[in-house]
Amino acid sequence: MTTLSSPAASTPSGQRWAWLPRQGTWKYHLLLLSLGIFVLGPLGGVTASYMNFSLGFFVGGQVLAGLLGSVVTLGYGAEGKHGANFIQTSAASVAGLSAMGVLIQAMVWMGMPQPPVWQLMLYMLCIGMLGAGVGMLYTPILVDKLQLPYPSGFAVANILRALTDPVLLRRSVAKLGTGIGAGLLGGIAAAKLPFMAAIELSTSTLGAGLLVGARIGIPALVAGLTGWALIPYFISIGWLHEGDPARKIMFLIALGTIMGAAIIDLSLIFWQAWQRLTGRAPAPAQSQEAWKRVDTRRVFSWVAFWAVAVVCTGHFVLGQPVGYLVFAVLLVFLFAMVNGISQGISDSNPISSAFVVSVVMMAALGLKDPAIGLMAGTVLLVSVSVAGDMQQDRSTGARLGTSRTLQFRYQVAGIVVGAIVAVGFAKLFMAAYPVLLLDQTVMKAGEQPAEWSAAMTYKFVGVLRSLTDDKPYQRTAIWVGVGIGFAVELARKLLKRNAGYQRFVASGKGGFATDFVLDAVLLPSPYAWSFGGFVNLNTSAWFAIGGVISSAVNSLPKAKPQAGDTVVPEDMSDTSLIGGGLIAGDALAALGLGIAGLLGTVLAGG
């Protein structure tokens, strides 16, 4: 697993463009915030909305906003990386919430009456603020202690370092540019060429594989192949029907494996904390790094306030039952951790799976009303998405040494704007493309619109309609996953900590090869394995291919550095630059396709 390198202290290189406001002033923050929430955020919102309506998943706005934002902050020299990070933090919040318009699409498909726009905006605002607080609360665990790589956050850090520092730019521009160009062409080809669509080419997924390596990439393919092989068995026991894809049930098992593994990891973390509280273990030295300091009491207060606000808004404004709202808020604390780990390892935040599982769990408590399920599930969907963005942004900040407190403030500003434009983007796309109003869950295979699969909405409507037909096997699948994840992670922990095994791995090629096969195939990390349960087999294959390429390239002998060579951050490898470029290029392709589609529809209608 890639570890975060400590941001090295850097000497301010001086401001290149005199017309830019001085760093740290209110004019400086006003400039960055305006660019983030009014320019790059809406651009990312178009991208995220287009991808969610057409595909059912979206590339996070971090990479796109970081790439474009660094063009402005280039005038601040090497220290401009922090300004660009602030821009992408706020812009990504706008873009991430914009993708949540699929909730309104689900209401349309199910024929539900839509609440007034202001009520939906207020509800999403409260949920977003809760997600931001929970995300910040978990940062010390996921980013600092577990040191998860967060592939897109990793890519953003490399892009910002390269584009704001002329020395690093000269070394990195060819590799970064190659990745962006390939990602752009691949994204357009995947959308326009039937052959590319058939093989489900995803340059962002390939890029994520390049960032994480084979030990994380291959397990996803193993999971995909496992699900494919088990289709006949799942059909025989009634968990699938003829023609169903494996992931229709595998995503429940996959989410369960993350939860099972998280039980082990969280138990260890809480045990260590208890040891320190009781004086049985020395407390770790307090970090003196100013950028990392956060007032924990304020974070707890923030979380408590917005948790109450979500319940009050949902009950008094939208008329939803308090009990299910409270249950949904409690689930946020579980899934923000579980999904955060998944995103940190595989770049996949299974937010739709969190929604589905929350509805399945509420059904077990007696829920029968789809409208209540949608509104309560929205708490999970939006908050876990925002919390994942928070962790990804903090992982970028950890590599750059950016102030966490300031990043939090920028994210909050983005959430305010995002809650407003989310409803606007949903109505804009459904007005521009009336086909989005058609309920695909009642269409035959030949009637499905080719360019608008809306897979996330499809999943939501399917599980909400199942409330009147409870499926106990769905809960069984989750528990099967929990058992597998718990057992595998426990076995991995015991084996990896065994002194004899450690000596064997370090003994030579045989030990290394054995450890690799165990990590990648025989006893893979449940967090890495789970990605293959959330996506189609072809997608997990692209992820694995990227991982294999990355590990193969990085294992080649490297030339020894010579006197006068540029010193680059330890984690800024060639494969990470190309991988980050692929993710950025795919985001640019989605942005171009989304804008072109909207403009074409508007002009044709005029």
Coordinates of C-alpha atoms in Angstrom, one line a residue:
M1 CA 0.0 0.0 0.0
T2 CA 1.3 3.5 -0.9
T3 CA 2.1 5.6 2.2
L4 CA 1.7 9.3 2.5
S5 CA 5.0 11.1 2.5
S6 CA 5.4 13.9 5.0
P7 CA 5.2 17.2 3.3
A8 CA 8.6 18.7 3.3
A9 CA 9.1 22.2 4.5
S10 CA 9.5 24.5 1.5
T11 CA 10.8 28.0 1.1
P12 CA 8.3 30.4 -0.5
S13 CA 9.4 30.9 -4.1
G14 CA 7.8 34.3 -4.4
Q15 CA 4.8 35.6 -6.4
R16 CA 5.3 35.7 -10.1
W17 CA 2.2 37.8 -11.1
A18 CA 2.0 41.1 -9.3
W19 CA -1.7 41.6 -10.1
L20 CA -2.7 38.5 -8.0
P21 CA -3.8 39.4 -4.4
R22 CA -1.2 38.5 -1.8
Q23 CA -1.5 35.1 -0.3
G24 CA -3.5 34.9 3.0
T25 CA -5.5 38.1 2.5
W26 CA -9.2 38.2 2.2
K27 CA -9.0 39.1 -1.4
Y28 CA -6.9 36.0 -2.0
H29 CA -9.5 33.7 -0.4
L30 CA -12.3 35.6 -2.2
L31 CA -10.6 34.9 -5.6
L32 CA -10.0 31.2 -4.9
L33 CA -13.5 30.7 -3.5
S34 CA -15.2 32.5 -6.4
L35 CA -13.3 30.3 -8.9
G36 CA -14.1 27.2 -7.0
I37 CA -17.8 27.6 -6.4
F38 CA -18.9 29.7 -9.3
V39 CA -16.7 28.6 -12.2
L40 CA -15.0 25.2 -11.7
G41 CA -17.7 23.8 -9.4
P42 CA -20.5 24.2 -11.9
L43 CA -18.2 22.8 -14.7
G44 CA -17.6 19.8 -12.5
G45 CA -21.3 19.6 -11.8
V46 CA -22.1 19.3 -15.5
T47 CA -19.5 16.5 -15.7
A48 CA -20.8 14.6 -12.6
S49 CA -24.5 15.0 -13.6
Y50 CA -23.9 13.9 -17.2
M51 CA -22.0 10.8 -16.0
N52 CA -24.5 9.8 -13.3
F53 CA -27.5 10.2 -15.6
S54 CA -25.7 8.4 -18.5
L55 CA -23.6 5.8 -16.7
G56 CA -24.7 5.6 -13.1
F57 CA -21.4 6.6 -11.6
F58 CA -19.2 9.7 -11.8
V59 CA -15.6 10.8 -11.7
G60 CA -15.0 13.0 -8.7
G61 CA -14.5 16.7 -9.4
Q62 CA -11.2 16.8 -7.5
V63 CA -8.9 16.0 -10.4
L64 CA -10.6 18.2 -12.9
A65 CA -10.8 21.2 -10.5
G66 CA -7.2 20.7 -9.4
L67 CA -6.0 20.6 -13.0
L68 CA -7.8 23.8 -14.0
G69 CA -7.3 25.6 -10.7
S70 CA -3.6 25.2 -10.8
V71 CA -3.5 27.3 -14.0
V72 CA -4.6 30.3 -11.9
T73 CA -2.4 29.7 -8.9
L74 CA 0.6 29.1 -11.1
G75 CA 1.3 32.8 -10.5
Y76 CA 2.0 32.1 -6.8
G77 CA 5.0 29.8 -7.5
A78 CA 5.5 26.5 -5.8
E79 CA 3.3 27.7 -2.9
G80 CA 0.4 28.0 -5.3
K81 CA -0.3 24.3 -4.8
H82 CA -2.2 25.2 -1.6
G83 CA -4.4 27.8 -3.4
A84 CA -5.1 25.3 -6.1
N85 CA -6.0 22.7 -3.4
F86 CA -8.4 25.2 -1.8
I87 CA -10.1 25.7 -5.2
Q88 CA -10.5 22.0 -6.0
T89 CA -11.8 21.4 -2.4
S90 CA -14.7 23.8 -2.9
A91 CA -15.3 22.9 -6.5
A92 CA -15.4 19.2 -5.8
S93 CA -18.1 19.7 -3.2
V94 CA -20.2 21.5 -5.7
A95 CA -19.6 18.8 -8.3
G96 CA -20.2 15.9 -5.9
L97 CA -23.6 17.3 -4.7
S98 CA -24.6 18.1 -8.3
A99 CA -24.5 14.4 -9.1
M100 CA -27.1 13.7 -6.4
G101 CA -29.9 14.9 -8.9
V102 CA -30.5 11.2 -9.5
L103 CA -32.6 11.3 -6.4
I104 CA -35.1 13.6 -8.1
Q105 CA -35.0 11.3 -11.1
A106 CA -36.0 8.4 -8.8
M107 CA -39.0 10.4 -7.6
V108 CA -40.1 11.0 -11.2
W109 CA -39.7 7.3 -12.1
M110 CA -41.8 6.2 -9.1
G111 CA -44.4 8.9 -9.6
M112 CA -43.8 10.5 -6.2
P113 CA -44.9 14.1 -5.6
Q114 CA -41.8 16.3 -5.5
P115 CA -41.4 18.5 -2.4
P116 CA -40.9 22.3 -3.1
V117 CA -37.4 23.1 -4.4
W118 CA -36.4 25.0 -1.3
Q119 CA -37.2 22.1 1.0
L120 CA -35.1 19.7 -1.1
M121 CA -32.2 22.3 -1.0
L122 CA -32.4 22.7 2.7
Y123 CA -32.5 19.0 3.3
M124 CA -29.5 18.3 1.1
L125 CA -27.6 21.2 2.8
C126 CA -28.1 19.8 6.2
I127 CA -27.1 16.3 5.1
G128 CA -24.0 17.6 3.3
M129 CA -22.9 19.5 6.4
L130 CA -23.3 16.4 8.5
G131 CA -21.2 14.4 6.0
A132 CA -18.4 17.1 6.0
G133 CA -18.2 16.9 9.8
V134 CA -18.1 13.1 10.0
G135 CA -15.5 13.1 7.2
M136 CA -13.3 15.5 9.2
L137 CA -13.9 13.4 12.3
Y138 CA -12.5 10.3 10.6
T139 CA -9.5 12.0 9.0
P140 CA -7.1 11.1 11.8
I141 CA -8.0 7.4 11.3
L142 CA -8.3 7.0 7.6
V143 CA -5.7 9.5 6.4
D144 CA -3.1 9.7 9.2
K145 CA -3.2 6.3 10.9
L146 CA -4.2 3.9 8.1
Q147 CA -2.4 6.1 5.5
L148 CA -4.7 5.0 2.7
P149 CA -3.6 6.1 -0.8
Y150 CA -6.8 7.6 -2.1
P151 CA -5.9 7.3 -5.8
S152 CA -7.7 10.5 -7.0
G153 CA -6.4 12.5 -4.1
F154 CA -2.9 11.1 -4.9
A155 CA -3.4 12.2 -8.5
V156 CA -4.5 15.7 -7.5
A157 CA -1.4 16.1 -5.3
N158 CA 0.9 15.2 -8.1
I159 CA -0.9 17.5 -10.6
L160 CA -0.7 20.4 -8.2
R161 CA 2.9 19.9 -7.4
A162 CA 3.8 19.5 -11.0
L163 CA 1.8 22.4 -12.4
T164 CA 2.7 25.0 -9.8
D165 CA 6.5 24.3 -9.5
P166 CA 8.5 25.0 -12.7
V167 CA 11.2 22.6 -11.7
L168 CA 8.8 19.7 -11.2
L169 CA 6.8 20.7 -14.2
R170 CA 9.8 20.4 -16.5
R171 CA 10.4 16.8 -15.2
S172 CA 6.7 15.8 -15.2
V173 CA 5.0 17.6 -18.1
A174 CA 5.6 14.9 -20.7
K175 CA 4.3 12.0 -18.5
L176 CA 1.4 14.1 -17.1
G177 CA 0.5 15.4 -20.6
T178 CA 0.6 11.9 -22.1
G179 CA -1.8 10.6 -19.4
I180 CA -4.2 13.5 -19.9
G181 CA -4.2 13.1 -23.7
A182 CA -4.8 9.4 -23.5
G183 CA -7.5 9.8 -20.9
L184 CA -9.2 12.5 -23.0
L185 CA -9.2 10.3 -26.2
G186 CA -10.2 7.2 -24.3
G187 CA -13.1 8.9 -22.6
I188 CA -14.5 10.2 -25.9
A189 CA -13.9 6.9 -27.6
A190 CA -15.7 5.0 -24.9
A191 CA -18.7 7.2 -25.3
K192 CA -18.8 7.4 -29.1
L193 CA -17.4 4.1 -30.4
P194 CA -19.6 1.0 -30.0
F195 CA -16.5 -1.3 -29.8
M196 CA -15.0 0.8 -27.0
A197 CA -18.3 0.9 -25.2
A198 CA -18.6 -2.9 -25.5
I199 CA -15.3 -3.5 -23.7
E200 CA -16.3 -0.9 -21.1
L201 CA -13.1 1.1 -21.6
S202 CA -12.6 3.4 -18.6
T203 CA -9.4 5.4 -18.7
S204 CA -10.0 6.7 -15.2
T205 CA -10.3 3.2 -13.8
L206 CA -7.1 2.2 -15.7
G207 CA -5.4 5.3 -14.2
A208 CA -6.6 4.4 -10.7
G209 CA -5.0 1.0 -11.2
L210 CA -1.7 2.6 -12.1
L211 CA -1.9 4.6 -8.9
V212 CA -2.5 1.6 -6.5
G213 CA -0.5 -1.3 -8.0
A214 CA -1.1 -5.0 -8.6
R215 CA -1.7 -6.0 -5.0
I216 CA -4.9 -3.9 -5.0
G217 CA -5.8 -4.2 -8.7
I218 CA -5.7 -7.9 -9.1
P219 CA -8.0 -8.7 -6.1
A220 CA -10.8 -6.7 -7.9
L221 CA -10.5 -8.9 -10.9
V222 CA -10.5 -12.0 -8.7
A223 CA -13.7 -10.9 -7.2
G224 CA -15.2 -10.2 -10.6
L225 CA -14.3 -13.6 -11.8
T226 CA -15.6 -15.2 -8.6
G227 CA -19.0 -13.5 -9.1
W228 CA -19.1 -14.6 -12.7
A229 CA -18.3 -18.2 -11.8
L230 CA -21.0 -18.3 -9.1
I231 CA -23.8 -17.0 -11.3
P232 CA -25.3 -20.6 -11.9
Y233 CA -25.2 -21.2 -8.1
F234 CA -26.8 -17.9 -7.3
I235 CA -29.6 -18.7 -9.8
S236 CA -30.1 -22.2 -8.3
I237 CA -30.7 -20.7 -4.8
G238 CA -32.9 -17.9 -6.0
W239 CA -30.5 -15.0 -5.4
L240 CA -30.4 -14.2 -9.1
H241 CA -32.6 -14.8 -12.1
E242 CA -31.6 -15.8 -15.6
G243 CA -29.9 -12.9 -17.4
D244 CA -29.1 -11.0 -14.2
P245 CA -25.5 -9.7 -13.8
A246 CA -23.4 -11.1 -11.0
R247 CA -23.0 -7.7 -9.3
K248 CA -26.8 -7.6 -8.6
I249 CA -26.0 -9.8 -5.6
M250 CA -22.2 -9.5 -5.4
F251 CA -22.4 -5.8 -4.4
L252 CA -24.2 -6.8 -1.2
I253 CA -21.5 -9.5 -0.4
A254 CA -18.8 -7.0 -1.3
L255 CA -20.1 -4.3 1.0
G256 CA -20.4 -6.9 3.7
T257 CA -16.7 -7.9 3.3
I258 CA -15.7 -4.3 3.9
M259 CA -17.8 -4.2 7.0
G260 CA -16.3 -7.4 8.3
A261 CA -12.7 -6.3 7.7
A262 CA -13.5 -2.9 9.2
I263 CA -14.6 -4.6 12.5
I264 CA -11.1 -5.9 12.8
D265 CA -9.4 -2.7 12.0
L266 CA -11.6 -0.5 14.1
S267 CA -11.4 -2.8 17.0
L268 CA -7.6 -2.5 16.9
I269 CA -7.8 1.3 16.7
F270 CA -10.3 1.5 19.6
W271 CA -8.2 -0.9 21.7
Q272 CA -5.1 1.2 21.2
A273 CA -7.0 4.3 22.1
W274 CA -8.4 2.6 25.3
Q275 CA -4.8 1.5 26.2
R276 CA -3.7 5.1 26.0
L277 CA -6.7 6.4 27.9
T278 CA -6.1 4.0 30.8
G279 CA -2.3 4.7 30.8
R280 CA -1.3 1.2 29.7
A281 CA 0.4 2.5 26.6
P282 CA 2.2 5.7 26.1
A283 CA 0.4 8.4 24.2
P284 CA 1.9 9.3 20.8
A285 CA 3.9 12.5 20.5
Q286 CA 1.6 15.4 19.5
S287 CA 2.2 16.6 16.0
Q288 CA 3.6 20.2 15.9
E289 CA 2.7 20.6 12.2
A290 CA 0.4 23.6 12.1
W291 CA -1.4 22.6 8.9
K292 CA -2.7 19.4 10.6
R293 CA -4.2 21.0 13.8
V294 CA -7.9 20.9 14.1
D295 CA -10.1 21.8 17.1
T296 CA -11.7 18.4 17.8
R297 CA -14.3 19.8 20.2
R298 CA -15.6 22.0 17.4
V299 CA -15.8 19.1 15.0
F300 CA -17.9 17.1 17.5
S301 CA -20.1 20.0 18.1
W302 CA -20.5 20.5 14.3
V303 CA -21.5 16.9 13.8
A304 CA -24.0 16.9 16.7
F305 CA -25.6 20.1 15.5
W306 CA -26.1 19.0 11.9
A307 CA -27.2 15.5 12.9
V308 CA -30.1 17.1 14.8
A309 CA -30.7 19.5 11.9
V310 CA -31.1 16.6 9.5
V311 CA -33.7 14.9 11.7
C312 CA -35.5 18.2 12.4
T313 CA -35.6 19.2 8.7
G314 CA -36.6 15.7 7.6
H315 CA -39.5 15.6 10.1
F316 CA -40.8 19.1 10.4
V317 CA -40.2 20.3 6.8
L318 CA -40.6 17.1 4.8
G319 CA -42.9 15.2 7.2
Q320 CA -40.8 12.0 7.5
P321 CA -40.9 9.7 10.6
V322 CA -38.3 10.6 13.2
G323 CA -37.3 6.9 13.9
Y324 CA -36.1 6.2 10.4
L325 CA -34.3 9.5 10.1
V326 CA -32.4 8.8 13.4
F327 CA -31.6 5.3 12.1
A328 CA -30.2 6.7 8.9
V329 CA -28.1 9.3 10.7
L330 CA -26.6 6.5 12.9
L331 CA -25.8 4.5 9.8
V332 CA -23.8 7.5 8.4
F333 CA -21.2 6.9 11.1
L334 CA -20.8 3.3 10.0
F335 CA -20.8 3.8 6.2
A336 CA -18.6 6.9 6.2
M337 CA -15.9 4.7 7.7
V338 CA -16.6 1.6 5.6
N339 CA -16.9 3.5 2.3
G340 CA -14.0 5.8 3.3
I341 CA -11.8 2.7 3.5
S342 CA -13.0 1.4 0.2
Q343 CA -12.4 4.7 -1.6
G344 CA -9.1 5.1 0.1
I345 CA -7.9 1.8 -1.4
S346 CA -9.7 1.4 -4.7
D347 CA -10.9 4.9 -5.5
S348 CA -14.4 3.5 -5.4
N349 CA -17.0 5.1 -3.0
P350 CA -19.9 2.7 -3.2
I351 CA -22.5 5.3 -2.3
S352 CA -25.4 3.7 -4.1
S353 CA -24.6 0.4 -2.3
A354 CA -24.8 2.3 1.0
F355 CA -28.2 3.6 0.0
V356 CA -29.5 0.2 -1.0
V357 CA -28.2 -1.5 2.2
S358 CA -29.7 1.2 4.4
V359 CA -33.1 0.6 2.7
V360 CA -32.7 -3.2 3.1
M361 CA -31.9 -2.7 6.8
M362 CA -34.9 -0.4 7.3
A363 CA -37.1 -3.0 5.5
A364 CA -36.0 -5.5 8.2
L365 CA -37.3 -3.0 10.8
G366 CA -40.7 -2.9 9.1
L367 CA -40.5 -0.1 6.5
K368 CA -43.0 -0.5 3.7
D369 CA -43.3 3.0 2.3
P370 CA -40.9 3.8 -0.7
A371 CA -41.2 7.5 -0.2
I372 CA -39.9 7.2 3.4
G373 CA -37.2 4.9 2.2
L374 CA -36.0 7.4 -0.5
M375 CA -35.9 10.3 1.9
A376 CA -34.1 8.3 4.7
G377 CA -31.7 6.7 2.2
T378 CA -30.9 10.2 0.9
V379 CA -29.2 10.8 4.2
L380 CA -26.8 8.0 3.5
L381 CA -26.2 8.8 -0.2
V382 CA -25.4 12.4 0.2
S383 CA -23.5 12.3 3.5
V384 CA -21.3 9.4 2.6
S385 CA -20.5 11.0 -0.8
V386 CA -19.5 14.3 1.0
A387 CA -17.5 12.4 3.7
G388 CA -15.6 10.5 1.0
D389 CA -14.8 13.8 -0.8
M390 CA -13.6 15.1 2.6
Q391 CA -11.2 12.2 3.1
Q392 CA -9.9 12.5 -0.5
D393 CA -9.3 16.2 -0.1
R394 CA -7.4 15.6 3.2
S395 CA -5.2 13.0 1.6
T396 CA -4.2 15.6 -1.0
G397 CA -3.7 18.1 1.8
A398 CA -1.5 15.6 3.7
R399 CA 0.8 15.3 0.7
L400 CA 1.0 19.0 0.2
G401 CA 0.9 20.2 3.8
T402 CA -2.3 22.3 3.3
S403 CA -4.2 23.6 6.3
R404 CA -7.0 21.3 7.2
T405 CA -9.1 23.9 8.9
L406 CA -9.0 26.1 5.8
Q407 CA -9.8 23.2 3.6
F408 CA -12.8 22.4 5.8
R409 CA -14.1 26.0 5.3
Y410 CA -13.7 25.8 1.6
Q411 CA -15.6 22.5 1.5
V412 CA -18.5 24.0 3.6
A413 CA -18.8 26.9 1.1
G414 CA -18.9 24.3 -1.8
I415 CA -21.7 22.3 0.0
V416 CA -23.8 25.5 0.3
V417 CA -23.6 26.1 -3.5
G418 CA -23.8 22.4 -4.3
A419 CA -27.1 21.9 -2.4
I420 CA -28.6 24.7 -4.5
V421 CA -27.3 23.6 -8.0
A422 CA -28.0 19.9 -7.4
V423 CA -31.7 20.4 -7.9
G424 CA -31.1 22.9 -10.7
F425 CA -28.9 20.4 -12.7
A426 CA -31.4 17.6 -12.2
K427 CA -34.2 19.7 -13.7
L428 CA -32.0 21.0 -16.4
F429 CA -30.9 17.6 -17.7
M430 CA -34.4 16.1 -17.4
A431 CA -35.8 19.1 -19.4
A432 CA -33.1 18.8 -22.0
Y433 CA -33.4 15.0 -22.3
P434 CA -37.0 13.9 -21.7
V435 CA -35.9 10.3 -22.0
L436 CA -34.5 10.6 -18.5
L437 CA -38.1 10.9 -17.2
L438 CA -39.0 7.4 -18.5
D439 CA -38.9 4.6 -15.9
Q440 CA -36.4 2.1 -17.2
T441 CA -37.2 -0.5 -14.6
V442 CA -40.4 -1.3 -16.5
M443 CA -38.8 -1.3 -19.9
K444 CA -37.9 -4.4 -21.9
A445 CA -34.2 -4.9 -22.8
G446 CA -34.8 -3.6 -26.4
E447 CA -36.5 -0.5 -25.1
Q448 CA -33.7 0.7 -22.9
P449 CA -32.1 4.0 -24.0
A450 CA -28.6 3.3 -25.2
E451 CA -26.9 6.5 -24.0
W452 CA -28.8 7.0 -20.7
S453 CA -28.5 3.8 -18.6
A454 CA -28.9 5.8 -15.3
A455 CA -27.7 2.7 -13.4
M456 CA -27.7 4.4 -10.0
T457 CA -31.3 5.5 -10.3
Y458 CA -32.2 2.0 -11.6
K459 CA -30.7 0.5 -8.5
F460 CA -32.5 3.0 -6.2
V461 CA -35.9 2.4 -7.7
G462 CA -35.5 -1.4 -7.7
V463 CA -34.7 -1.6 -4.0
L464 CA -37.5 0.9 -3.1
R465 CA -40.0 -1.1 -5.0
S466 CA -38.9 -4.2 -3.2
L467 CA -40.1 -2.7 0.1
T468 CA -43.5 -4.2 -0.6
D469 CA -41.8 -7.6 -1.3
D470 CA -39.2 -8.2 1.4
K471 CA -36.2 -10.3 0.3
P472 CA -34.5 -11.8 3.3
Y473 CA -31.8 -13.3 1.1
Q474 CA -30.4 -9.8 0.6
R475 CA -29.6 -9.5 4.3
T476 CA -28.2 -13.0 4.2
A477 CA -25.8 -12.0 1.4
I478 CA -24.6 -9.0 3.5
W479 CA -23.9 -11.3 6.5
V480 CA -22.1 -13.8 4.3
G481 CA -19.9 -10.9 3.2
V482 CA -19.3 -9.7 6.8
G483 CA -18.2 -13.3 7.8
I484 CA -15.8 -13.5 4.8
G485 CA -14.3 -10.1 5.4
F486 CA -13.8 -10.7 9.1
A487 CA -12.2 -14.1 8.6
V488 CA -9.9 -13.0 5.8
E489 CA -8.8 -9.8 7.5
L490 CA -8.1 -11.6 10.8
A491 CA -6.1 -14.2 8.9
R492 CA -4.1 -11.5 7.1
K493 CA -3.4 -9.7 10.3
L494 CA -2.1 -12.8 12.1
L495 CA 0.0 -13.9 9.2
K496 CA 1.5 -10.6 8.4
R497 CA 2.5 -10.0 12.0
N498 CA 4.1 -13.4 12.4
A499 CA 7.9 -13.0 12.8
G500 CA 8.7 -16.2 10.9
Y501 CA 6.6 -15.2 7.9
Q502 CA 8.2 -11.7 7.9
R503 CA 11.6 -13.4 7.7
F504 CA 10.5 -15.7 4.9
V505 CA 9.2 -12.8 2.8
A506 CA 12.4 -10.9 3.3
S507 CA 14.6 -14.0 2.5
G508 CA 14.5 -13.6 -1.3
K509 CA 12.5 -13.9 -4.5
G510 CA 10.6 -17.0 -3.3
G511 CA 9.3 -15.2 -0.2
F512 CA 8.4 -12.1 -2.2
A513 CA 6.5 -14.1 -4.8
T514 CA 4.7 -16.1 -2.2
D515 CA 3.6 -12.9 -0.4
F516 CA 2.5 -11.4 -3.7
V517 CA 0.3 -14.3 -4.7
L518 CA -1.2 -14.4 -1.2
D519 CA -1.9 -10.7 -1.3
A520 CA -3.3 -10.6 -4.8
V521 CA -5.1 -13.9 -5.2
L522 CA -5.3 -16.3 -2.3
L523 CA -5.9 -14.0 0.7
P524 CA -6.4 -10.5 -0.8
S525 CA -7.4 -7.5 1.3
P526 CA -11.3 -7.4 1.5
Y527 CA -11.2 -3.7 0.8
A528 CA -9.4 -4.3 -2.5
W529 CA -11.4 -7.4 -3.3
S530 CA -14.7 -5.6 -2.8
F531 CA -14.2 -3.3 -5.8
G532 CA -14.8 -6.2 -8.1
G533 CA -18.2 -6.8 -6.6
F534 CA -19.4 -3.3 -7.2
V535 CA -18.6 -3.0 -10.9
N536 CA -18.9 -5.1 -14.1
L537 CA -16.2 -7.7 -14.8
N538 CA -14.7 -5.6 -17.6
T539 CA -14.3 -2.6 -15.3
S540 CA -12.4 -4.6 -12.7
A541 CA -10.2 -6.0 -15.5
W542 CA -9.2 -2.4 -16.5
F543 CA -8.4 -1.7 -12.8
A544 CA -6.3 -4.9 -12.6
I545 CA -4.5 -4.1 -15.9
G546 CA -3.5 -0.7 -14.6
G547 CA -2.2 -2.2 -11.3
V548 CA -0.1 -4.9 -13.1
I549 CA 1.5 -2.3 -15.4
S550 CA 2.3 0.0 -12.5
S551 CA 3.9 -2.8 -10.4
A552 CA 5.8 -4.1 -13.3
V553 CA 7.2 -0.7 -14.3
N554 CA 8.0 0.3 -10.7
S555 CA 9.9 -3.0 -10.1
L556 CA 12.4 -2.3 -12.9
P557 CA 15.9 -1.2 -11.8
K558 CA 16.1 2.6 -11.5
A559 CA 19.1 4.7 -12.4
K560 CA 21.0 6.2 -9.4
P561 CA 20.4 9.9 -9.0
Q562 CA 23.3 12.1 -10.1
A563 CA 24.5 15.4 -8.6
G564 CA 22.3 18.2 -9.7
D565 CA 19.3 16.0 -10.5
T566 CA 15.9 17.4 -9.6
V567 CA 14.7 16.1 -6.2
V568 CA 11.1 15.0 -6.4
P569 CA 8.6 13.8 -3.8
E570 CA 9.0 10.1 -3.0
D571 CA 5.5 9.3 -4.1
M572 CA 5.6 11.2 -7.4
S573 CA 6.5 8.2 -9.7
D574 CA 6.1 8.1 -13.4
T575 CA 3.2 5.7 -13.2
S576 CA 1.4 7.9 -10.7
L577 CA 1.8 10.9 -13.0
I578 CA 0.4 9.0 -16.0
G579 CA -2.4 7.5 -13.9
G580 CA -3.3 10.9 -12.6
G581 CA -3.3 12.2 -16.1
L582 CA -5.6 9.4 -17.3
I583 CA -8.1 10.3 -14.5
A584 CA -7.9 14.0 -15.4
G585 CA -8.3 13.3 -19.1
D586 CA -11.4 11.1 -18.5
A587 CA -12.9 13.9 -16.5
L588 CA -12.2 16.5 -19.2
A589 CA -13.9 14.1 -21.8
A590 CA -17.0 13.8 -19.6
L591 CA -17.1 17.6 -19.2
G592 CA -16.9 18.2 -22.9
L593 CA -19.5 15.6 -23.7
G594 CA -21.9 16.9 -21.1
I595 CA -21.6 20.6 -22.2
A596 CA -21.8 19.6 -25.9
G597 CA -24.9 17.5 -25.3
L598 CA -26.7 20.3 -23.4
L599 CA -25.8 22.9 -26.0
G600 CA -26.8 20.7 -28.9
T601 CA -30.2 20.1 -27.3
V602 CA -30.8 23.8 -26.5
L603 CA -29.7 24.9 -30.0
A604 CA -31.9 22.2 -31.6
G605 CA -34.8 23.2 -29.5
G606 CA -34.3 26.9 -30.4

